[in-house]
PDB file of C-alpha atoms and ligand atoms in Angstrom:
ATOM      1  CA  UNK A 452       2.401   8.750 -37.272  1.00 48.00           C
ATOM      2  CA  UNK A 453       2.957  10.138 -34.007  1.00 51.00           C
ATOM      3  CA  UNK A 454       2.133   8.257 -30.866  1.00 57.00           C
ATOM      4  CA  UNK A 455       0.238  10.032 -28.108  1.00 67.00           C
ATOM      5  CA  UNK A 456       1.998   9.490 -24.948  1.00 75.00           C
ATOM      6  CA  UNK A 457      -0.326   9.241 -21.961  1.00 86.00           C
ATOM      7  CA  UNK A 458      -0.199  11.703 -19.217  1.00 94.00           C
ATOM      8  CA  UNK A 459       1.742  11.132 -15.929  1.00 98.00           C
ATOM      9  CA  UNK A 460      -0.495   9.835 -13.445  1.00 98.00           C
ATOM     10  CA  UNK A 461       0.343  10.134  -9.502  1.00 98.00           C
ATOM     11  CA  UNK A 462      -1.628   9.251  -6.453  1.00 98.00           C
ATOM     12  CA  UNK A 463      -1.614  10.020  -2.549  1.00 98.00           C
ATOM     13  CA  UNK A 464      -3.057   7.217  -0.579  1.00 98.00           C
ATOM     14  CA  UNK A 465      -3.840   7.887   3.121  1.00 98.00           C
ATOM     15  CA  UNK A 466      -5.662   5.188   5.123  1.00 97.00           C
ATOM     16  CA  UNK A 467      -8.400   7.699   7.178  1.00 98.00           C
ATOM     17  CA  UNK A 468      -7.907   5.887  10.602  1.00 96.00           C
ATOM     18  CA  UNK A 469      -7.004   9.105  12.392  1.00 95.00           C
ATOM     19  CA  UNK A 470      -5.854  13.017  11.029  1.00 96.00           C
ATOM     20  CA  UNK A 471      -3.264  13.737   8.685  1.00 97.00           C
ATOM     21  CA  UNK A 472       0.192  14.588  10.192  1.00 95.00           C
ATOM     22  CA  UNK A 473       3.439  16.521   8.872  1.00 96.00           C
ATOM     23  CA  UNK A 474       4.369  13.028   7.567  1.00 96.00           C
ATOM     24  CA  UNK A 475       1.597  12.554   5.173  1.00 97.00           C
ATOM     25  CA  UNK A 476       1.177  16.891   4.720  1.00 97.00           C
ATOM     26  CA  UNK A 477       5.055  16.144   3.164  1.00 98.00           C
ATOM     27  CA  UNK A 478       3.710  12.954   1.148  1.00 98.00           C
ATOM     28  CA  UNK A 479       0.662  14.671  -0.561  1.00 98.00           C
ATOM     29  CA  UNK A 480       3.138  18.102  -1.129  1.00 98.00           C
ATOM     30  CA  UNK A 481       5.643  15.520  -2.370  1.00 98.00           C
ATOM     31  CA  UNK A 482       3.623  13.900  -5.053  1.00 98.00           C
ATOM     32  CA  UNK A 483       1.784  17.466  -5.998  1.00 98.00           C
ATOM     33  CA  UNK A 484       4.899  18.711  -6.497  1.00 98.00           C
ATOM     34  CA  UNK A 485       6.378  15.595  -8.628  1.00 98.00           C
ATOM     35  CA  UNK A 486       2.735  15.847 -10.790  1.00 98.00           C
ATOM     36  CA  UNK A 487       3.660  18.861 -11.754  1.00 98.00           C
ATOM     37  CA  UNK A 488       7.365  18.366 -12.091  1.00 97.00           C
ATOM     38  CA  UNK A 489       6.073  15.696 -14.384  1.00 97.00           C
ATOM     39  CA  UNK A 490       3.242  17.645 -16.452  1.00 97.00           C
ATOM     40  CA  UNK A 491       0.849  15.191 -14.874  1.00 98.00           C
ATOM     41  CA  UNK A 492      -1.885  14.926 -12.393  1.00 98.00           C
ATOM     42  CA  UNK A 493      -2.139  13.628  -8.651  1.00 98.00           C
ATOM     43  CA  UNK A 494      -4.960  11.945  -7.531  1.00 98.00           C
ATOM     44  CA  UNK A 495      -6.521  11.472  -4.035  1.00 98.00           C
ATOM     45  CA  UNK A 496      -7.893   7.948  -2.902  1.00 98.00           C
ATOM     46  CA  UNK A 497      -8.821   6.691   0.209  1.00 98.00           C
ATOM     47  CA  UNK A 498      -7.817   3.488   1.388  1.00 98.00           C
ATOM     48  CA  UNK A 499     -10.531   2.555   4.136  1.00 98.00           C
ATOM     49  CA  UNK A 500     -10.330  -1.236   3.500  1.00 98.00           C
ATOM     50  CA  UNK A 501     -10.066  -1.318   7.380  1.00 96.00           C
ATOM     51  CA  UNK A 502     -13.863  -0.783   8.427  1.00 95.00           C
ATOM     52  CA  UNK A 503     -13.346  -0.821  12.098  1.00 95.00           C
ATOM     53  CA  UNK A 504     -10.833   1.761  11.765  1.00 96.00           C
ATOM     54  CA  UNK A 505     -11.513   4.030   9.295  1.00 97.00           C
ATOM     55  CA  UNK A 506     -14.345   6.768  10.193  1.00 98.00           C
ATOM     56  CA  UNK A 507     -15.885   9.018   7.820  1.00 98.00           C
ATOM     57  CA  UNK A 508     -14.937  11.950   9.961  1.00 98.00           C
ATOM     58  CA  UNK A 509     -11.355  11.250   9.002  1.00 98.00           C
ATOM     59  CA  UNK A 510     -12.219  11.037   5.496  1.00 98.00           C
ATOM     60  CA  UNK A 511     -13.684  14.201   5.252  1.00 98.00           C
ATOM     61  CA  UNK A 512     -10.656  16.223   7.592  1.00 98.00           C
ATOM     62  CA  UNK A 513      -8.686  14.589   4.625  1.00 98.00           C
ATOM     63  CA  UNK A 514     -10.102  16.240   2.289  1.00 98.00           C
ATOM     64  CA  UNK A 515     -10.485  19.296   4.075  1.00 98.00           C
ATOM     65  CA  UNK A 516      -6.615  19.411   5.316  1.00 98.00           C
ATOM     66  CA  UNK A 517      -5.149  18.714   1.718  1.00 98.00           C
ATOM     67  CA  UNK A 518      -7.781  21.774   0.556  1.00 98.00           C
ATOM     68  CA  UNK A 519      -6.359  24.039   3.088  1.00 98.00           C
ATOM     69  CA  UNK A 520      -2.628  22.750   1.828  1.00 98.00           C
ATOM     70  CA  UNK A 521      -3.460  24.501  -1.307  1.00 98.00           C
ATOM     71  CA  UNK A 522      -4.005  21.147  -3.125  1.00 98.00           C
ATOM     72  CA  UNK A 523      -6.620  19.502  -5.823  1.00 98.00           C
ATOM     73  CA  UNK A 524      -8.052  16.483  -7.271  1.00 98.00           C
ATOM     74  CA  UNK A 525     -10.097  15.157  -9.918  1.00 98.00           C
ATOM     75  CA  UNK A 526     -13.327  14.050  -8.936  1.00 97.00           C
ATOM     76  CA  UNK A 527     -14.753  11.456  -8.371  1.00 97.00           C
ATOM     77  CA  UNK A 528     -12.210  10.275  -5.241  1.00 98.00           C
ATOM     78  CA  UNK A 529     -11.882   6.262  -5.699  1.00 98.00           C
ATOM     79  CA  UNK A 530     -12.615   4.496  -2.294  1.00 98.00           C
ATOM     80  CA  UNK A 531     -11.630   1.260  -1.337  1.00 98.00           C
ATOM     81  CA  UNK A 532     -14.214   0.251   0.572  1.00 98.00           C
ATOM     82  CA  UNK A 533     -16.164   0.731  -2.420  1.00 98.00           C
ATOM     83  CA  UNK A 534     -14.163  -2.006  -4.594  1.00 98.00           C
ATOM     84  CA  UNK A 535     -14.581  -5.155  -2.315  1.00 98.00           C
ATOM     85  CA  UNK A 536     -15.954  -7.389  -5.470  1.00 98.00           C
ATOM     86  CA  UNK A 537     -13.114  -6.116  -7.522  1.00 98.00           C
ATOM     87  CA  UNK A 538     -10.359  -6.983  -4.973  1.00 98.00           C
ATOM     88  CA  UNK A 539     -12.416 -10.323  -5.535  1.00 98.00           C
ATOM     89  CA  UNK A 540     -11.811 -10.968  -8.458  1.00 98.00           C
ATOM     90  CA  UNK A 541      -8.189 -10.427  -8.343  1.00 98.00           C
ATOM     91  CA  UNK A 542      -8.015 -12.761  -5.607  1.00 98.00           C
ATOM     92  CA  UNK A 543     -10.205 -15.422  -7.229  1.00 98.00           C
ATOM     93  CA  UNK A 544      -7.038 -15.008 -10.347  1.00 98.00           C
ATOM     94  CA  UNK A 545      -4.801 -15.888  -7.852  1.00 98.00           C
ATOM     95  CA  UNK A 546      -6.640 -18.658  -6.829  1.00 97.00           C
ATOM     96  CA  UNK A 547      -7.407 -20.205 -10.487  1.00 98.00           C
ATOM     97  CA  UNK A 548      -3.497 -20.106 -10.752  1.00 98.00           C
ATOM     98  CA  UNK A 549      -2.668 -22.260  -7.493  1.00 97.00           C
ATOM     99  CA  UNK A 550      -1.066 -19.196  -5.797  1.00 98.00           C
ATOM    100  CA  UNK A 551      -3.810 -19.186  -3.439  1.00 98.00           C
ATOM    101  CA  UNK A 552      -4.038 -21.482  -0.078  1.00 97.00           C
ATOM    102  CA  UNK A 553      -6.243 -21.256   3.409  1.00 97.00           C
ATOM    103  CA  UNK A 554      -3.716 -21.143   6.353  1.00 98.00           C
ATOM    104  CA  UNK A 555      -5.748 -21.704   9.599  1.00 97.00           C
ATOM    105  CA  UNK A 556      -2.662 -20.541  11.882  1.00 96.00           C
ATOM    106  CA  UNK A 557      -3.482 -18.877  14.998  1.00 94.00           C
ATOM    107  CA  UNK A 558      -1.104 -15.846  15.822  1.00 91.00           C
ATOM    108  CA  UNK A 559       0.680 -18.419  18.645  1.00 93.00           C
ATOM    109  CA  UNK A 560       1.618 -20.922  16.089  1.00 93.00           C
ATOM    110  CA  UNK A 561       2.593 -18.360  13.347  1.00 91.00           C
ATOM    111  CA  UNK A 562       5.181 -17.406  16.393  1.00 90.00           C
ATOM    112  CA  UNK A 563       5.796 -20.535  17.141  1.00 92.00           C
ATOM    113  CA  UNK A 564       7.105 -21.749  13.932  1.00 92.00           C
ATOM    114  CA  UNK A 565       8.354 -18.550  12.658  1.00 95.00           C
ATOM    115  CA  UNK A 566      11.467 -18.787  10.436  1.00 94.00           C
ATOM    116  CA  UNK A 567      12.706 -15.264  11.057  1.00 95.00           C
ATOM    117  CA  UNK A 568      11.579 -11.890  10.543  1.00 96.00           C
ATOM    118  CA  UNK A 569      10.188  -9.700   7.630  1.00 96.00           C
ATOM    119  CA  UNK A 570      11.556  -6.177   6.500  1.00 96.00           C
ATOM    120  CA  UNK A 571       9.285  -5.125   9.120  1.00 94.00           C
ATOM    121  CA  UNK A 572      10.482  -6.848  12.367  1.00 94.00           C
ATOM    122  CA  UNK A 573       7.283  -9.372  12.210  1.00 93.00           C
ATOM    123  CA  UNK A 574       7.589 -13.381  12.072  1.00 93.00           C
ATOM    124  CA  UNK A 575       8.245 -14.771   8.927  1.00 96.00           C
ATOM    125  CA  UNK A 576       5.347 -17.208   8.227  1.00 96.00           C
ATOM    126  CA  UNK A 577       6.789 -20.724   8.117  1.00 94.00           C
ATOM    127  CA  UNK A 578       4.550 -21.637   5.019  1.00 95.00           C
ATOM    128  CA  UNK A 579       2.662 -24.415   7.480  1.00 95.00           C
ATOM    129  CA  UNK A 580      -0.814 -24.824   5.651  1.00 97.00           C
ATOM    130  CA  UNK A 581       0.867 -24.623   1.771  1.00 96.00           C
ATOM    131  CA  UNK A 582       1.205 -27.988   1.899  1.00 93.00           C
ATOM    132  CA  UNK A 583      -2.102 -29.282   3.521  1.00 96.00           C
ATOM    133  CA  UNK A 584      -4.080 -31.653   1.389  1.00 95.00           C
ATOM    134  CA  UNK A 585      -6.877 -30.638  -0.320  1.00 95.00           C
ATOM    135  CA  UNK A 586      -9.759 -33.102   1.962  1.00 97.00           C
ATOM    136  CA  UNK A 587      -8.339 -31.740   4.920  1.00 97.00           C
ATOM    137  CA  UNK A 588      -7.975 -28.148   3.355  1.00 97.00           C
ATOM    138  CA  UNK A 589     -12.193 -28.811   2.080  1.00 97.00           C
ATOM    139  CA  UNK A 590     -12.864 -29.960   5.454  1.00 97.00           C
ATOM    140  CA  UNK A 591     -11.440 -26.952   8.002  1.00 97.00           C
ATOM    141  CA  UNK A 592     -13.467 -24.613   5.407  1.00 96.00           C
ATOM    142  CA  UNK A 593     -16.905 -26.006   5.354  1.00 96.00           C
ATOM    143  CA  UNK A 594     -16.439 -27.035   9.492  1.00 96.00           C
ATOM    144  CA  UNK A 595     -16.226 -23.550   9.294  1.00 95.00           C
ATOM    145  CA  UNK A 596     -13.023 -22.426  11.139  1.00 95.00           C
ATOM    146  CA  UNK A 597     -10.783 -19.222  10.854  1.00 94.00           C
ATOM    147  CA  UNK A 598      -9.090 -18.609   7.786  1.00 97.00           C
ATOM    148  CA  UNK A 599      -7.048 -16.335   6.413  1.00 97.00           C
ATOM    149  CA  UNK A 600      -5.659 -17.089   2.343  1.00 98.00           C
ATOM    150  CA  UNK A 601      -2.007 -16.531   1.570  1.00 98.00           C
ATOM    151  CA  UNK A 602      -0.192 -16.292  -1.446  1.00 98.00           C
ATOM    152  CA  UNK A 603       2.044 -18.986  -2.318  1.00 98.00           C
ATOM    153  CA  UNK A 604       5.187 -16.973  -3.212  1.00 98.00           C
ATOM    154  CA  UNK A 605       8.113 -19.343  -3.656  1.00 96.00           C
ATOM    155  CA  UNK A 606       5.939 -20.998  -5.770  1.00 97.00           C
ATOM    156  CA  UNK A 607       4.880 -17.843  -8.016  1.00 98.00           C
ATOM    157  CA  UNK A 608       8.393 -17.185  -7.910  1.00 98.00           C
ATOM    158  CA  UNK A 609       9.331 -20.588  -9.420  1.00 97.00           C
ATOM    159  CA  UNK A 610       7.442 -19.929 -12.530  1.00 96.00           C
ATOM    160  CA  UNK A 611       8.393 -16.028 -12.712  1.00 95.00           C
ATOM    161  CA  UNK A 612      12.312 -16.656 -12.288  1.00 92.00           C
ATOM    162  CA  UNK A 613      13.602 -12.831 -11.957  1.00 94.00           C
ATOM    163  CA  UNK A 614      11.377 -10.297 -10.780  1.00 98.00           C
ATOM    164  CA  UNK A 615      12.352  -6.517 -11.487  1.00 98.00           C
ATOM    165  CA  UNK A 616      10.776  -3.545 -11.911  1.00 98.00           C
ATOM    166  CA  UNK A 617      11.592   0.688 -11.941  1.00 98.00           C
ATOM    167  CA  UNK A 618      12.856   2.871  -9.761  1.00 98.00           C
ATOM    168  CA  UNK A 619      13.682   7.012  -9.804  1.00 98.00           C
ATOM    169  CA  UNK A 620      14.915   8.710  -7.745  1.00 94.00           C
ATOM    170  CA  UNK A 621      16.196  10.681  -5.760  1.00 94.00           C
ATOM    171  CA  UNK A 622      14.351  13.359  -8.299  1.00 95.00           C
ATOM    172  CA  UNK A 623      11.143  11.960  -9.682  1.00 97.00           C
ATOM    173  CA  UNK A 624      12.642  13.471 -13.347  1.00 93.00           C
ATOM    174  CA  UNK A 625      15.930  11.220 -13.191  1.00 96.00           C
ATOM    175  CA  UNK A 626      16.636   8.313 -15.187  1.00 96.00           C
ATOM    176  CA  UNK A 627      14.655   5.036 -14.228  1.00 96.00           C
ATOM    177  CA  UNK A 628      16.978   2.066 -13.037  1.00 98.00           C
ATOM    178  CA  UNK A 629      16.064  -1.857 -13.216  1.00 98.00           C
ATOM    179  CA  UNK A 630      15.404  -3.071  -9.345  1.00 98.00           C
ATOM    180  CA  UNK A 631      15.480  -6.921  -8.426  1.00 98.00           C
ATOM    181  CA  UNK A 632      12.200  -7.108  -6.455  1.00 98.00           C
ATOM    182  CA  UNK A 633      12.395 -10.035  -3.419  1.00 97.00           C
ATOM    183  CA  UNK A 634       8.861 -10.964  -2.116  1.00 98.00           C
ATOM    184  CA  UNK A 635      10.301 -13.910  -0.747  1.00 97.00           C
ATOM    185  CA  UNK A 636      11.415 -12.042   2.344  1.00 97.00           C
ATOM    186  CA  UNK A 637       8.219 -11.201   3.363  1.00 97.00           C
ATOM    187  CA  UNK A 638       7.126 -15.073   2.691  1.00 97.00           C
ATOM    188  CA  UNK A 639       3.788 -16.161   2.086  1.00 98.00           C
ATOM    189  CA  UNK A 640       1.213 -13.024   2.878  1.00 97.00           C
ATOM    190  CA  UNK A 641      -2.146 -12.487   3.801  1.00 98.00           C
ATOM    191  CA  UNK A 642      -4.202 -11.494   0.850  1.00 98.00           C
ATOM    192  CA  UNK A 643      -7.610 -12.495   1.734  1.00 97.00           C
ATOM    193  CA  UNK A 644      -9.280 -13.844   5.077  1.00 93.00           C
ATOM    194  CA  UNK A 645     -12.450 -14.979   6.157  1.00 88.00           C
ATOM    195  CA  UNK A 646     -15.582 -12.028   5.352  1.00 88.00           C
ATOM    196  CA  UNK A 647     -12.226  -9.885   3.956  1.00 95.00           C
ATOM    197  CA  UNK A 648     -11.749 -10.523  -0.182  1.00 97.00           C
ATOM    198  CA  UNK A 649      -8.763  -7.985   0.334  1.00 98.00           C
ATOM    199  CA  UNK A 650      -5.394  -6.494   2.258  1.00 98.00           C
ATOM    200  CA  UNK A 651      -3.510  -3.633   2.027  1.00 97.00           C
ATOM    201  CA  UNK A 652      -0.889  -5.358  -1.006  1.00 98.00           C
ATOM    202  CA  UNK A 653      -3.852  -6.778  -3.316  1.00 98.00           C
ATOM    203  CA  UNK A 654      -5.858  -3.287  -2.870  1.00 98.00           C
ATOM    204  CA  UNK A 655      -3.444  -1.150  -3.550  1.00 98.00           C
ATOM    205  CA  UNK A 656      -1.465  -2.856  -6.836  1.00 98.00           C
ATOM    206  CA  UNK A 657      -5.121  -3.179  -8.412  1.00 98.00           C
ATOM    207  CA  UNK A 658      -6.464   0.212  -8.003  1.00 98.00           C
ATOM    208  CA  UNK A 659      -2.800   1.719  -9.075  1.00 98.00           C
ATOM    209  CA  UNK A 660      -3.610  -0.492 -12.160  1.00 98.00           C
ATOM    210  CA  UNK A 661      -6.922   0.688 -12.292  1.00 98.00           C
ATOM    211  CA  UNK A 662      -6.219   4.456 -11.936  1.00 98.00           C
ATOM    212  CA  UNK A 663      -3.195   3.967 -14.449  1.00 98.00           C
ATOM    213  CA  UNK A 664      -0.835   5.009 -12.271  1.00 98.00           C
ATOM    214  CA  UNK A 665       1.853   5.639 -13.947  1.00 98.00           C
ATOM    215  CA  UNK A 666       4.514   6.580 -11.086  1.00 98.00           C
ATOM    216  CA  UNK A 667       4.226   6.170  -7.208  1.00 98.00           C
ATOM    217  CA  UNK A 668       5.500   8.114  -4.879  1.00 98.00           C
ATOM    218  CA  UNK A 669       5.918   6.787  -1.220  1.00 97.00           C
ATOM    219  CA  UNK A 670       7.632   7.062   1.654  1.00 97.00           C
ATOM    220  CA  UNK A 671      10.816   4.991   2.403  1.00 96.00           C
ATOM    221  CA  UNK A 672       9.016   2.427   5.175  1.00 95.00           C
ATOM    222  CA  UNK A 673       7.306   1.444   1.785  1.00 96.00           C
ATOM    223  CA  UNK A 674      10.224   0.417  -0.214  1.00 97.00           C
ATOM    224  CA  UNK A 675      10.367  -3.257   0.825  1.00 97.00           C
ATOM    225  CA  UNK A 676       6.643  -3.744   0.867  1.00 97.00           C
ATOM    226  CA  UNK A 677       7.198  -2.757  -2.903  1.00 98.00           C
ATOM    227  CA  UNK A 678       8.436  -6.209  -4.096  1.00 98.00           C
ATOM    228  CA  UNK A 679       5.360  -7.965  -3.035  1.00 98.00           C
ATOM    229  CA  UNK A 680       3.289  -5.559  -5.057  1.00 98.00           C
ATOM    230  CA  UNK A 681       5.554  -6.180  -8.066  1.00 98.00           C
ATOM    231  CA  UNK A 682       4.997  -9.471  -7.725  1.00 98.00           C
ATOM    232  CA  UNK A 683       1.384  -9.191  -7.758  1.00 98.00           C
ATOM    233  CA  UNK A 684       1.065  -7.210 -10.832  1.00 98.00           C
ATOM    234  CA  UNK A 685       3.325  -9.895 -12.689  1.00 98.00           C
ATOM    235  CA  UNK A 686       0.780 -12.536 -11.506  1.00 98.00           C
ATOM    236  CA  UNK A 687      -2.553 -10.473 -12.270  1.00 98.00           C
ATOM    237  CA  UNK A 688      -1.185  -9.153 -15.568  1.00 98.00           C
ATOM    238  CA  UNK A 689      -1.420  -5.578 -14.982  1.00 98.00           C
ATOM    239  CA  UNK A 690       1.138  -2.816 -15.491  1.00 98.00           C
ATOM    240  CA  UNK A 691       3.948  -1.720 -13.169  1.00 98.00           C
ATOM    241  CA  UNK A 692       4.362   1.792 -12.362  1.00 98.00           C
ATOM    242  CA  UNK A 693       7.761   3.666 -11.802  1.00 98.00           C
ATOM    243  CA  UNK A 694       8.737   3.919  -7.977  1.00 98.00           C
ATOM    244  CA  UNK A 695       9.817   6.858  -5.988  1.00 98.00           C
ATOM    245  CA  UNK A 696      10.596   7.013  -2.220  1.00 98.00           C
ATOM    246  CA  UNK A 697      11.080   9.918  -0.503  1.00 97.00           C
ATOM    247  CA  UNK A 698      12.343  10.483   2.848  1.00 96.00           C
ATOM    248  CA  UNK A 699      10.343   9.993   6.031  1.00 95.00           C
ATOM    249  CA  UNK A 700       9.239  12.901   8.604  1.00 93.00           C
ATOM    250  CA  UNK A 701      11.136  12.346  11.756  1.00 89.00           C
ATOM    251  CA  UNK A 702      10.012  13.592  15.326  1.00 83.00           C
ATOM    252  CA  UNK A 703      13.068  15.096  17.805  1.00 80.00           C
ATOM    253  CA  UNK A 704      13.382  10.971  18.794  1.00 80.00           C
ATOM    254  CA  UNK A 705      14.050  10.438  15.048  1.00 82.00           C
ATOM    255  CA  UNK A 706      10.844   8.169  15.255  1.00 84.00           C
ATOM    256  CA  UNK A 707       8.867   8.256  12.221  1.00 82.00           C
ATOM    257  CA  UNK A 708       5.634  10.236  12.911  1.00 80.00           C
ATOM    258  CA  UNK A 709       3.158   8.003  13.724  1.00 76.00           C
ATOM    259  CA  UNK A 710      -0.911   8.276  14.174  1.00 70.00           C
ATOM    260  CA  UNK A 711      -0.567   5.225  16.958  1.00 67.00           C
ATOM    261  CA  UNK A 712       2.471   7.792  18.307  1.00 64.00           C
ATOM    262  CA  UNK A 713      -0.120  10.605  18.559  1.00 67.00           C
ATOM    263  CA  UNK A 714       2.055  12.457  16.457  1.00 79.00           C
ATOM    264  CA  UNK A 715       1.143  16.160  16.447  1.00 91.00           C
ATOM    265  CA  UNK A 716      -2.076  17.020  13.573  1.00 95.00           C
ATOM    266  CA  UNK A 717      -2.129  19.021  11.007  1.00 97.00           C
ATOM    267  CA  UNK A 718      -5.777  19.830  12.648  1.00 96.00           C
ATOM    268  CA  UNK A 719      -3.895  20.652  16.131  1.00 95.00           C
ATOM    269  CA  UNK A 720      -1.261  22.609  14.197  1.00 96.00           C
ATOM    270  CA  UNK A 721      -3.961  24.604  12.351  1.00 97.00           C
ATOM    271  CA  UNK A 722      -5.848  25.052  15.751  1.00 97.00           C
ATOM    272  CA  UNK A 723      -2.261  26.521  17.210  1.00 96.00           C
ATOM    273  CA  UNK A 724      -2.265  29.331  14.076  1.00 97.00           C
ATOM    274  CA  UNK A 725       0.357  27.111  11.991  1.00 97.00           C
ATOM    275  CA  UNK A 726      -0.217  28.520   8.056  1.00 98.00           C
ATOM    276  CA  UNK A 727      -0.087  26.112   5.042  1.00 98.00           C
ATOM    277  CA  UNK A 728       3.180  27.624   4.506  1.00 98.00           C
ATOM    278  CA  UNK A 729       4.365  26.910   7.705  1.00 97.00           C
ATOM    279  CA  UNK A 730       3.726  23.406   7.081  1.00 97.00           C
ATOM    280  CA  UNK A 731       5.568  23.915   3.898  1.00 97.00           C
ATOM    281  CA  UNK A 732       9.035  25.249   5.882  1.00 96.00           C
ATOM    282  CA  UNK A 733       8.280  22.627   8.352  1.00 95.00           C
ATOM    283  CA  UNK A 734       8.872  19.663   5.813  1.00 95.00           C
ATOM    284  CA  UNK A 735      11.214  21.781   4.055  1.00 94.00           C
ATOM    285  CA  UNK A 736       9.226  21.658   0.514  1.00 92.00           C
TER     286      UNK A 736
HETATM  287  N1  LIG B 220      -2.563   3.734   2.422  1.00 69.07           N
HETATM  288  C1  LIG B 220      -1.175   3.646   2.756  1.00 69.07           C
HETATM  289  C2  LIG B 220      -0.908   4.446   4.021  1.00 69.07           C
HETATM  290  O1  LIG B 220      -1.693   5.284   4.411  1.00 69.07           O
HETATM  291  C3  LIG B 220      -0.255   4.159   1.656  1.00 69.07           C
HETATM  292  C4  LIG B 220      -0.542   3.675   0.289  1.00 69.07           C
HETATM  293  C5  LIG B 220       0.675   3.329  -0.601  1.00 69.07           C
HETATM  294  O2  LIG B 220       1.514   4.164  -0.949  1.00 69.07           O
HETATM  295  O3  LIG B 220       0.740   2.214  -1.006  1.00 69.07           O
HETATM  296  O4  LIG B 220       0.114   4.233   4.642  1.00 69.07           O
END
């Protein structure tokens, strides 16, 4: 009998905190054009965990920016926001597995006690509060104080042993090769905090899951940030897609284009006459 194989499934994630840029414009184009490549479909979801930041007026020049692009979706368009008792759950997992723990570090003694830096430049949490015993632990939590819940990753790590997972690329059609992943350099992560069931690494590996993503395309600031979400799949039993990163968008400073750098719009573009296929020569796709 033959087997069915599902269809490719890809996704293009922007956060709407401000207007899409050539960056993102050569994401979205990027993973349309690997969906097809692929014979599969590209999905659109909006990751607006951040409600003081994201604004429904950038959702909707989202949508209307990837339309003029030339591009489509299936509807319904999954929301983050939307999923807060979901992300939950998948933290409450973590949590019934001992991976969970309240750290009540303020910023000053995170940098204090640092004990380096992660892929991105920030301190490397020094894993203070793992440790702290449960009465005091009980005690901080009902008195009421800040908290924020990190994952307790060299200790996930001592039950996993080796961590790997899939990687194409440069073409999203090549062969798949076995990565080690290495959460431990980003050390023991915010997952949760106080009024916040969620961050950007639980969101994102459970809604890939439940989309069934089956390949992710991202840019190449998101390769490291890749190993914690392999990691969290292993622990929450859910599937790991394949990985593609593509190449960033550079300005003339060879800066990555940034919203918090003002970066240029596709919204002031379109306002100076630029055509989708401008865009399209721009990013060279
Ligand atoms: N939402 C993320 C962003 O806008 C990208 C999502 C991902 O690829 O994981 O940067």
């Amino acid at each position: 009998m033959s087997q069915k194989l599902a269809k490719p499934v890809l996704r293009f994630a922007p956060s709407p905190n401000g207007r899409l840029h050539l960056g993102h414009a050569y994401s979205a184009l990027y993973t349309w054009n690997a969906a097809s490549l692929l014979g599969g479909t590209a999905l659109l979801r909006i990751e607006d965990i951040d409600a003081e930041r994201s604004k429904p007026e950038f959702v909707a020049a989202i949508f209307d920016d990837l339309h003029w692009l030339g591009l489509d979706w299936p509807e319904p368009v999954m929301a983050q926001s939307e999923r807060m008792d979901i992300y939950a759950d998948a933290g409450n997992q973590l949590r019934d597995q001992g991976l969970l723990y309240p750290c009540f570090c303020s910023r000053a003694d995170l940098a204090a006690h640092a004990i380096g830096l992660d892929p991105e430049g920030a301190p490397l949490y020094a894993g203070t509060c793992r440790h702290m015993d449960r009465g005091e632990q009980i005690e901080r939590l009902e008195r009421g104080d800040a908290v924020q819940f990190r994952i307790d990753v060299s200790g996930a790590m001592a039950r996993i042993g080796m961590l790997t997972f899939s990687v194409v690329g440069p073409s999203i059609s090549d062969r798949p090769q076995i990565r080690h992943a290495r959460p431990e350099r980003w050390g023991d992560v915010v997952l949760q905090r106080k009024g916040m069931p969620t961050s950007y690494h639980l969101s994102v590996v459970v809604d890939d899951a439940a989309q069934g993503v089956s390949h992710v395309t991202r840019g190449r600031d998101m390769e490291a940030g890749t190993d914690m979400h392999v990691l969290l799949q292993m622990l929450l039993g859910l599937p790991s897609p394949i990985y593609n990163f593509h190449k960033l968008i550079l300005d003339d400073n060879g800066k990555k284009l940034a919203k918090s750098r003002h970066s240029e719009s596709l919204g002031d573009l379109r306002a100076k006459g630029w055509t989708p296929e401008d865009v399209r020569r721009a990013v060279g796709l």
